[in-house]
């Protein structure tokens, strides 16, 4: 429940915006990715991959919490991308997300970079 007594909605917890940068699509994610809100991230990824971009960058710079279901969404993005789309994840050094991905051993699997520019350059 929110402070005004309304039910909490997934889009209240996380926001996903999509931007085209050359032949890449950048998803900028902000907020908390947990059991309630992971579907918002998953829907954003599905929509971005529908256009079969050469590169999908998922920028988690402004994510304050990443639950295991959010990690699953990232792994599914990588699997669902197909042969023609590379997937990169942005998680700045010393961030909560970078620490989570480091502890799970998924930094290489998810092609994690510290900045959006580095993800777009690869």
mmCIF file with all atom_site columns, C-alpha atoms in Angstrom:
data_model
loop_
_atom_site.group_PDB
_atom_site.id
_atom_site.type_symbol
_atom_site.label_atom_id
_atom_site.label_alt_id
_atom_site.label_comp_id
_atom_site.label_asym_id
_atom_site.label_entity_id
_atom_site.label_seq_id
_atom_site.pdbx_PDB_ins_code
_atom_site.Cartn_x
_atom_site.Cartn_y
_atom_site.Cartn_z
_atom_site.occupancy
_atom_site.B_iso_or_equiv
_atom_site.pdbx_formal_charge
_atom_site.auth_seq_id
_atom_site.auth_comp_id
_atom_site.auth_asym_id
_atom_site.auth_atom_id
_atom_site.pdbx_PDB_model_num
ATOM 1   C CA . UNK A 1 1   ? 0.000  0.000   0.000   1.00 0.00 ? 1   UNK A CA 1
ATOM 2   C CA . UNK A 1 2   ? 1.091  3.535   -0.666  1.00 0.00 ? 2   UNK A CA 1
ATOM 3   C CA . UNK A 1 3   ? 0.972  6.272   1.968   1.00 0.00 ? 3   UNK A CA 1
ATOM 4   C CA . UNK A 1 4   ? -2.346 7.510   0.570   1.00 0.00 ? 4   UNK A CA 1
ATOM 5   C CA . UNK A 1 5   ? -3.940 4.049   0.969   1.00 0.00 ? 5   UNK A CA 1
ATOM 6   C CA . UNK A 1 6   ? -3.841 3.004   -2.693  1.00 0.00 ? 6   UNK A CA 1
ATOM 7   C CA . UNK A 1 7   ? -2.474 -0.311  -3.903  1.00 0.00 ? 7   UNK A CA 1
ATOM 8   C CA . UNK A 1 8   ? 1.147  -0.283  -5.049  1.00 0.00 ? 8   UNK A CA 1
ATOM 9   C CA . UNK A 1 9   ? 1.458  -0.903  -8.794  1.00 0.00 ? 9   UNK A CA 1
ATOM 10  C CA . UNK A 1 10  ? 4.521  -2.382  -10.541 1.00 0.00 ? 10  UNK A CA 1
ATOM 11  C CA . UNK A 1 11  ? 5.084  0.846   -12.494 1.00 0.00 ? 11  UNK A CA 1
ATOM 12  C CA . UNK A 1 12  ? 5.242  2.718   -9.161  1.00 0.00 ? 12  UNK A CA 1
ATOM 13  C CA . UNK A 1 13  ? 8.433  0.809   -8.320  1.00 0.00 ? 13  UNK A CA 1
ATOM 14  C CA . UNK A 1 14  ? 10.365 0.768   -11.578 1.00 0.00 ? 14  UNK A CA 1
ATOM 15  C CA . UNK A 1 15  ? 10.443 2.858   -14.742 1.00 0.00 ? 15  UNK A CA 1
ATOM 16  C CA . UNK A 1 16  ? 11.809 1.685   -18.085 1.00 0.00 ? 16  UNK A CA 1
ATOM 17  C CA . UNK A 1 17  ? 12.387 4.053   -20.985 1.00 0.00 ? 17  UNK A CA 1
ATOM 18  C CA . UNK A 1 18  ? 13.572 3.125   -24.451 1.00 0.00 ? 18  UNK A CA 1
ATOM 19  C CA . UNK A 1 19  ? 15.863 5.169   -26.683 1.00 0.00 ? 19  UNK A CA 1
ATOM 20  C CA . UNK A 1 20  ? 17.447 4.460   -30.070 1.00 0.00 ? 20  UNK A CA 1
ATOM 21  C CA . UNK A 1 21  ? 21.150 5.222   -30.378 1.00 0.00 ? 21  UNK A CA 1
ATOM 22  C CA . UNK A 1 22  ? 22.318 4.364   -33.879 1.00 0.00 ? 22  UNK A CA 1
ATOM 23  C CA . UNK A 1 23  ? 21.697 0.645   -34.412 1.00 0.00 ? 23  UNK A CA 1
ATOM 24  C CA . UNK A 1 24  ? 21.302 0.087   -30.658 1.00 0.00 ? 24  UNK A CA 1
ATOM 25  C CA . UNK A 1 25  ? 18.337 0.282   -28.325 1.00 0.00 ? 25  UNK A CA 1
ATOM 26  C CA . UNK A 1 26  ? 19.066 1.540   -24.814 1.00 0.00 ? 26  UNK A CA 1
ATOM 27  C CA . UNK A 1 27  ? 16.666 0.681   -22.005 1.00 0.00 ? 27  UNK A CA 1
ATOM 28  C CA . UNK A 1 28  ? 17.125 3.001   -19.043 1.00 0.00 ? 28  UNK A CA 1
ATOM 29  C CA . UNK A 1 29  ? 15.802 1.416   -15.867 1.00 0.00 ? 29  UNK A CA 1
ATOM 30  C CA . UNK A 1 30  ? 15.257 3.238   -12.577 1.00 0.00 ? 30  UNK A CA 1
ATOM 31  C CA . UNK A 1 31  ? 13.843 2.168   -9.236  1.00 0.00 ? 31  UNK A CA 1
ATOM 32  C CA . UNK A 1 32  ? 13.532 -1.249  -7.639  1.00 0.00 ? 32  UNK A CA 1
ATOM 33  C CA . UNK A 1 33  ? 13.316 -4.481  -9.625  1.00 0.00 ? 33  UNK A CA 1
ATOM 34  C CA . UNK A 1 34  ? 11.620 -7.046  -7.417  1.00 0.00 ? 34  UNK A CA 1
ATOM 35  C CA . UNK A 1 35  ? 8.871  -9.666  -7.595  1.00 0.00 ? 35  UNK A CA 1
ATOM 36  C CA . UNK A 1 36  ? 6.174  -7.038  -8.098  1.00 0.00 ? 36  UNK A CA 1
ATOM 37  C CA . UNK A 1 37  ? 7.986  -4.874  -10.648 1.00 0.00 ? 37  UNK A CA 1
ATOM 38  C CA . UNK A 1 38  ? 10.100 -7.325  -12.682 1.00 0.00 ? 38  UNK A CA 1
ATOM 39  C CA . UNK A 1 39  ? 7.316  -7.665  -15.245 1.00 0.00 ? 39  UNK A CA 1
ATOM 40  C CA . UNK A 1 40  ? 7.787  -3.993  -16.184 1.00 0.00 ? 40  UNK A CA 1
ATOM 41  C CA . UNK A 1 41  ? 11.444 -4.710  -16.982 1.00 0.00 ? 41  UNK A CA 1
ATOM 42  C CA . UNK A 1 42  ? 10.535 -7.906  -18.821 1.00 0.00 ? 42  UNK A CA 1
ATOM 43  C CA . UNK A 1 43  ? 7.930  -6.109  -20.927 1.00 0.00 ? 43  UNK A CA 1
ATOM 44  C CA . UNK A 1 44  ? 10.454 -3.382  -21.808 1.00 0.00 ? 44  UNK A CA 1
ATOM 45  C CA . UNK A 1 45  ? 12.989 -5.988  -22.870 1.00 0.00 ? 45  UNK A CA 1
ATOM 46  C CA . UNK A 1 46  ? 10.427 -7.870  -24.971 1.00 0.00 ? 46  UNK A CA 1
ATOM 47  C CA . UNK A 1 47  ? 9.367  -4.663  -26.702 1.00 0.00 ? 47  UNK A CA 1
ATOM 48  C CA . UNK A 1 48  ? 12.980 -3.660  -27.402 1.00 0.00 ? 48  UNK A CA 1
ATOM 49  C CA . UNK A 1 49  ? 13.898 -7.080  -28.797 1.00 0.00 ? 49  UNK A CA 1
ATOM 50  C CA . UNK A 1 50  ? 10.839 -7.116  -31.075 1.00 0.00 ? 50  UNK A CA 1
ATOM 51  C CA . UNK A 1 51  ? 12.659 -4.623  -33.291 1.00 0.00 ? 51  UNK A CA 1
ATOM 52  C CA . UNK A 1 52  ? 15.742 -6.901  -33.474 1.00 0.00 ? 52  UNK A CA 1
ATOM 53  C CA . UNK A 1 53  ? 18.332 -4.213  -32.764 1.00 0.00 ? 53  UNK A CA 1
ATOM 54  C CA . UNK A 1 54  ? 22.000 -5.003  -33.373 1.00 0.00 ? 54  UNK A CA 1
ATOM 55  C CA . UNK A 1 55  ? 22.655 -4.133  -29.717 1.00 0.00 ? 55  UNK A CA 1
ATOM 56  C CA . UNK A 1 56  ? 20.419 -3.953  -26.654 1.00 0.00 ? 56  UNK A CA 1
ATOM 57  C CA . UNK A 1 57  ? 21.862 -1.998  -23.727 1.00 0.00 ? 57  UNK A CA 1
ATOM 58  C CA . UNK A 1 58  ? 20.056 -2.374  -20.408 1.00 0.00 ? 58  UNK A CA 1
ATOM 59  C CA . UNK A 1 59  ? 21.222 0.531   -18.254 1.00 0.00 ? 59  UNK A CA 1
ATOM 60  C CA . UNK A 1 60  ? 20.733 -0.244  -14.552 1.00 0.00 ? 60  UNK A CA 1
ATOM 61  C CA . UNK A 1 61  ? 22.621 2.833   -13.303 1.00 0.00 ? 61  UNK A CA 1
ATOM 62  C CA . UNK A 1 62  ? 19.562 4.145   -11.443 1.00 0.00 ? 62  UNK A CA 1
ATOM 63  C CA . UNK A 1 63  ? 18.378 0.797   -10.050 1.00 0.00 ? 63  UNK A CA 1
ATOM 64  C CA . UNK A 1 64  ? 18.513 0.726   -6.251  1.00 0.00 ? 64  UNK A CA 1
ATOM 65  C CA . UNK A 1 65  ? 17.533 -2.937  -5.793  1.00 0.00 ? 65  UNK A CA 1
ATOM 66  C CA . UNK A 1 66  ? 17.776 -5.979  -8.072  1.00 0.00 ? 66  UNK A CA 1
ATOM 67  C CA . UNK A 1 67  ? 16.071 -9.161  -6.877  1.00 0.00 ? 67  UNK A CA 1
ATOM 68  C CA . UNK A 1 68  ? 16.735 -12.588 -8.337  1.00 0.00 ? 68  UNK A CA 1
ATOM 69  C CA . UNK A 1 69  ? 13.685 -12.286 -10.597 1.00 0.00 ? 69  UNK A CA 1
ATOM 70  C CA . UNK A 1 70  ? 15.289 -9.181  -12.121 1.00 0.00 ? 70  UNK A CA 1
ATOM 71  C CA . UNK A 1 71  ? 18.449 -11.160 -12.775 1.00 0.00 ? 71  UNK A CA 1
ATOM 72  C CA . UNK A 1 72  ? 16.277 -13.807 -14.429 1.00 0.00 ? 72  UNK A CA 1
ATOM 73  C CA . UNK A 1 73  ? 14.802 -11.119 -16.711 1.00 0.00 ? 73  UNK A CA 1
ATOM 74  C CA . UNK A 1 74  ? 18.340 -10.100 -17.724 1.00 0.00 ? 74  UNK A CA 1
ATOM 75  C CA . UNK A 1 75  ? 19.307 -13.694 -18.459 1.00 0.00 ? 75  UNK A CA 1
ATOM 76  C CA . UNK A 1 76  ? 16.109 -14.188 -20.471 1.00 0.00 ? 76  UNK A CA 1
ATOM 77  C CA . UNK A 1 77  ? 16.963 -11.050 -22.466 1.00 0.00 ? 77  UNK A CA 1
ATOM 78  C CA . UNK A 1 78  ? 20.292 -12.583 -23.380 1.00 0.00 ? 78  UNK A CA 1
ATOM 79  C CA . UNK A 1 79  ? 18.667 -15.894 -24.363 1.00 0.00 ? 79  UNK A CA 1
ATOM 80  C CA . UNK A 1 80  ? 15.813 -14.262 -26.251 1.00 0.00 ? 80  UNK A CA 1
ATOM 81  C CA . UNK A 1 81  ? 17.970 -11.844 -28.199 1.00 0.00 ? 81  UNK A CA 1
ATOM 82  C CA . UNK A 1 82  ? 18.843 -14.270 -30.968 1.00 0.00 ? 82  UNK A CA 1
ATOM 83  C CA . UNK A 1 83  ? 22.026 -14.440 -32.975 1.00 0.00 ? 83  UNK A CA 1
ATOM 84  C CA . UNK A 1 84  ? 21.709 -10.963 -34.484 1.00 0.00 ? 84  UNK A CA 1
ATOM 85  C CA . UNK A 1 85  ? 21.415 -8.985  -31.233 1.00 0.00 ? 85  UNK A CA 1
ATOM 86  C CA . UNK A 1 86  ? 24.141 -8.454  -28.665 1.00 0.00 ? 86  UNK A CA 1
ATOM 87  C CA . UNK A 1 87  ? 23.037 -7.625  -25.101 1.00 0.00 ? 87  UNK A CA 1
ATOM 88  C CA . UNK A 1 88  ? 25.021 -5.473  -22.665 1.00 0.00 ? 88  UNK A CA 1
ATOM 89  C CA . UNK A 1 89  ? 24.135 -4.531  -19.083 1.00 0.00 ? 89  UNK A CA 1
ATOM 90  C CA . UNK A 1 90  ? 25.311 -1.297  -17.466 1.00 0.00 ? 90  UNK A CA 1
ATOM 91  C CA . UNK A 1 91  ? 26.006 -1.456  -13.726 1.00 0.00 ? 91  UNK A CA 1
ATOM 92  C CA . UNK A 1 92  ? 28.407 1.183   -12.375 1.00 0.00 ? 92  UNK A CA 1
ATOM 93  C CA . UNK A 1 93  ? 31.274 -0.003  -10.199 1.00 0.00 ? 93  UNK A CA 1
ATOM 94  C CA . UNK A 1 94  ? 30.431 0.060   -6.481  1.00 0.00 ? 94  UNK A CA 1
ATOM 95  C CA . UNK A 1 95  ? 26.673 0.095   -7.148  1.00 0.00 ? 95  UNK A CA 1
ATOM 96  C CA . UNK A 1 96  ? 24.243 -2.294  -5.487  1.00 0.00 ? 96  UNK A CA 1
ATOM 97  C CA . UNK A 1 97  ? 23.522 -3.896  -8.857  1.00 0.00 ? 97  UNK A CA 1
ATOM 98  C CA . UNK A 1 98  ? 27.211 -4.391  -9.702  1.00 0.00 ? 98  UNK A CA 1
ATOM 99  C CA . UNK A 1 99  ? 27.750 -6.002  -6.303  1.00 0.00 ? 99  UNK A CA 1
ATOM 100 C CA . UNK A 1 100 ? 24.761 -8.303  -6.812  1.00 0.00 ? 100 UNK A CA 1
ATOM 101 C CA . UNK A 1 101 ? 25.961 -9.388  -10.252 1.00 0.00 ? 101 UNK A CA 1
ATOM 102 C CA . UNK A 1 102 ? 29.501 -9.870  -8.962  1.00 0.00 ? 102 UNK A CA 1
ATOM 103 C CA . UNK A 1 103 ? 28.284 -12.068 -6.075  1.00 0.00 ? 103 UNK A CA 1
ATOM 104 C CA . UNK A 1 104 ? 26.203 -14.195 -8.447  1.00 0.00 ? 104 UNK A CA 1
ATOM 105 C CA . UNK A 1 105 ? 29.129 -14.618 -10.841 1.00 0.00 ? 105 UNK A CA 1
ATOM 106 C CA . UNK A 1 106 ? 27.130 -13.269 -13.783 1.00 0.00 ? 106 UNK A CA 1
ATOM 107 C CA . UNK A 1 107 ? 29.203 -10.243 -14.770 1.00 0.00 ? 107 UNK A CA 1
ATOM 108 C CA . UNK A 1 108 ? 30.719 -11.954 -17.818 1.00 0.00 ? 108 UNK A CA 1
ATOM 109 C CA . UNK A 1 109 ? 27.607 -13.900 -18.739 1.00 0.00 ? 109 UNK A CA 1
ATOM 110 C CA . UNK A 1 110 ? 25.596 -10.669 -18.854 1.00 0.00 ? 110 UNK A CA 1
ATOM 111 C CA . UNK A 1 111 ? 28.415 -8.645  -20.474 1.00 0.00 ? 111 UNK A CA 1
ATOM 112 C CA . UNK A 1 112 ? 28.345 -6.039  -17.698 1.00 0.00 ? 112 UNK A CA 1
ATOM 113 C CA . UNK A 1 113 ? 30.029 -2.686  -18.264 1.00 0.00 ? 113 UNK A CA 1
ATOM 114 C CA . UNK A 1 114 ? 30.422 0.233   -15.873 1.00 0.00 ? 114 UNK A CA 1
ATOM 115 C CA . UNK A 1 115 ? 29.076 2.911   -18.226 1.00 0.00 ? 115 UNK A CA 1
ATOM 116 C CA . UNK A 1 116 ? 26.597 3.334   -21.054 1.00 0.00 ? 116 UNK A CA 1
ATOM 117 C CA . UNK A 1 117 ? 29.363 4.605   -23.343 1.00 0.00 ? 117 UNK A CA 1
ATOM 118 C CA . UNK A 1 118 ? 31.399 1.442   -22.727 1.00 0.00 ? 118 UNK A CA 1
ATOM 119 C CA . UNK A 1 119 ? 28.353 -0.727  -23.495 1.00 0.00 ? 119 UNK A CA 1
ATOM 120 C CA . UNK A 1 120 ? 27.689 1.127   -26.747 1.00 0.00 ? 120 UNK A CA 1
ATOM 121 C CA . UNK A 1 121 ? 31.353 0.929   -27.777 1.00 0.00 ? 121 UNK A CA 1
ATOM 122 C CA . UNK A 1 122 ? 31.691 -2.835  -27.449 1.00 0.00 ? 122 UNK A CA 1
#
